mmCIF file of C-alpha atoms in Angstrom:
data_model
loop_
_atom_site.group_PDB
_atom_site.id
_atom_site.type_symbol
_atom_site.label_atom_id
_atom_site.label_comp_id
_atom_site.label_asym_id
_atom_site.label_seq_id
_atom_site.Cartn_x
_atom_site.Cartn_y
_atom_site.Cartn_z
ATOM 1 C CA MET A 36 6.700 8.500 18.065
ATOM 2 C CA GLY A 37 6.434 4.368 17.721
ATOM 3 C CA SER A 38 2.914 2.525 17.294
ATOM 4 C CA HIS A 39 1.758 0.328 19.944
ATOM 5 C CA ILE A 40 -0.435 -1.190 18.453
ATOM 6 C CA ASP A 41 -0.247 -5.420 17.901
ATOM 7 C CA LYS A 42 -3.242 -7.974 15.917
ATOM 8 C CA GLU A 43 -5.104 -5.441 14.584
ATOM 9 C CA ARG A 44 -8.300 -6.502 12.420
ATOM 10 C CA LYS A 45 -11.055 -4.855 10.582
ATOM 11 C CA ILE A 46 -14.300 -5.908 11.044
ATOM 12 C CA CYS A 47 -17.679 -4.883 10.548
ATOM 13 C CA ASP A 48 -16.695 -3.763 5.983
ATOM 14 C CA GLY A 49 -13.659 -2.301 7.215
ATOM 15 C CA ARG A 50 -15.053 0.573 9.335
ATOM 16 C CA VAL A 51 -14.113 -1.450 12.727
ATOM 17 C CA THR A 52 -10.679 -2.173 13.649
ATOM 18 C CA ILE A 53 -9.828 -3.954 16.868
ATOM 19 C CA TYR A 54 -5.987 -4.118 17.603
ATOM 20 C CA GLN A 55 -4.192 -4.785 21.049
ATOM 21 C CA ARG A 56 -1.386 -1.763 22.696
ATOM 22 C CA THR A 57 1.554 -2.994 22.985
ATOM 23 C CA ASP A 58 2.373 -0.325 25.555
ATOM 24 C CA VAL A 59 0.368 -1.540 28.869
ATOM 25 C CA GLN A 60 0.979 -4.325 31.489
ATOM 26 C CA LYS A 61 -2.376 -6.493 30.689
ATOM 27 C CA ALA A 62 -2.993 -7.046 26.366
ATOM 28 C CA THR A 63 -6.696 -6.019 26.813
ATOM 29 C CA TRP A 64 -8.385 -5.309 23.129
ATOM 30 C CA HIS A 65 -9.299 -1.961 22.359
ATOM 31 C CA CYS A 66 -10.953 -0.980 18.718
ATOM 32 C CA ARG A 67 -11.566 2.463 16.474
ATOM 33 C CA ILE A 68 -15.162 3.067 14.778
ATOM 34 C CA ALA A 69 -14.821 5.287 11.558
ATOM 35 C CA PHE A 70 -17.992 7.263 10.399
ATOM 36 C CA PRO A 71 -18.335 8.989 7.360
ATOM 37 C CA ARG A 72 -17.389 13.374 8.451
ATOM 38 C CA GLN A 73 -17.410 12.000 12.583
ATOM 39 C CA PRO A 74 -13.940 11.934 14.508
ATOM 40 C CA HIS A 75 -12.658 8.555 15.664
ATOM 41 C CA ILE A 76 -14.268 6.499 18.566
ATOM 42 C CA ARG A 77 -12.179 4.834 20.569
ATOM 43 C CA GLN A 78 -12.355 2.262 23.408
ATOM 44 C CA SER A 79 -10.913 -0.319 25.442
ATOM 45 C CA LEU A 80 -12.712 -3.305 25.004
ATOM 46 C CA LEU A 81 -11.508 -4.591 28.461
ATOM 47 C CA THR A 82 -11.100 -7.589 27.777
ATOM 48 C CA THR A 83 -7.867 -10.141 26.838
ATOM 49 C CA ASN A 84 -10.733 -12.744 24.565
ATOM 50 C CA GLU A 85 -10.052 -12.271 20.974
ATOM 51 C CA LYS A 86 -13.435 -13.521 20.223
ATOM 52 C CA GLU A 87 -15.802 -11.146 22.690
ATOM 53 C CA ALA A 88 -13.497 -8.333 22.033
ATOM 54 C CA GLU A 89 -14.491 -8.975 18.292
ATOM 55 C CA ARG A 90 -18.747 -9.145 19.433
ATOM 56 C CA MET A 91 -18.362 -6.406 21.667
ATOM 57 C CA ALA A 92 -16.609 -4.224 19.155
ATOM 58 C CA GLU A 93 -19.579 -5.328 16.725
ATOM 59 C CA LYS A 94 -22.080 -4.303 19.351
ATOM 60 C CA LEU A 95 -20.603 -0.927 19.769
ATOM 61 C CA TYR A 96 -20.502 -0.319 16.018
ATOM 62 C CA ARG A 97 -24.235 -1.294 16.224
ATOM 63 C CA ASP A 98 -25.378 0.968 18.514
ATOM 64 C CA LEU A 99 -22.794 4.130 17.235
ATOM 65 C CA LEU A 100 -24.761 3.441 13.831
ATOM 66 C CA TYR A 101 -27.918 3.608 15.132
ATOM 67 C CA ARG A 102 -27.265 7.023 16.414
ATOM 68 C CA TYR A 103 -25.223 8.014 13.337
ATOM 69 C CA GLU A 104 -28.252 7.743 11.349
ATOM 70 C CA ARG A 105 -30.856 9.363 13.222
ATOM 71 C CA GLY A 106 -28.308 12.340 13.529
ATOM 72 C CA LEU A 107 -27.634 11.840 17.304
ATOM 73 C CA PRO A 108 -24.343 12.546 18.645
ATOM 74 C CA LEU A 109 -21.860 9.388 18.245
ATOM 75 C CA LYS A 110 -20.675 10.696 21.836
ATOM 76 C CA ARG A 111 -22.660 11.342 24.934
ATOM 77 C CA ILE A 112 -22.901 14.731 26.444
ATOM 78 C CA LYS A 113 -23.179 15.250 30.167
ATOM 79 C CA PHE A 114 -25.705 17.021 31.440
ATOM 80 C CA GLU A 115 -23.849 19.684 33.005
ATOM 81 C CA GLU A 116 -23.023 20.744 29.200
ATOM 82 C CA VAL A 117 -26.076 20.798 27.502
ATOM 83 C CA ALA A 118 -27.569 22.668 30.703
ATOM 84 C CA ALA A 119 -24.428 25.679 30.604
ATOM 85 C CA ALA A 120 -25.031 25.586 26.553
ATOM 86 C CA TYR A 121 -29.101 25.809 27.582
ATOM 87 C CA PHE A 122 -28.884 28.246 30.050
ATOM 88 C CA LEU A 123 -26.092 30.838 28.213
#
């Protein structure tokens, strides 16, 4: 299986990687964010503009860093999942 990543760059002290995928029709930017002892967060930034992608990735990183520092889950949990866990 080959790599489908193009124009990869690291920002935010290496914790965030922004890249374009080559296996899609529209070359939108994506990001991968790493926190210690957590799975990588991957998200499409839905833009083809590199500067805007960098700004959006930095904002997403700051939002997730806030949650990480307070011990909150990094991924959103659906209400149904929380309710099911509570009532079981």
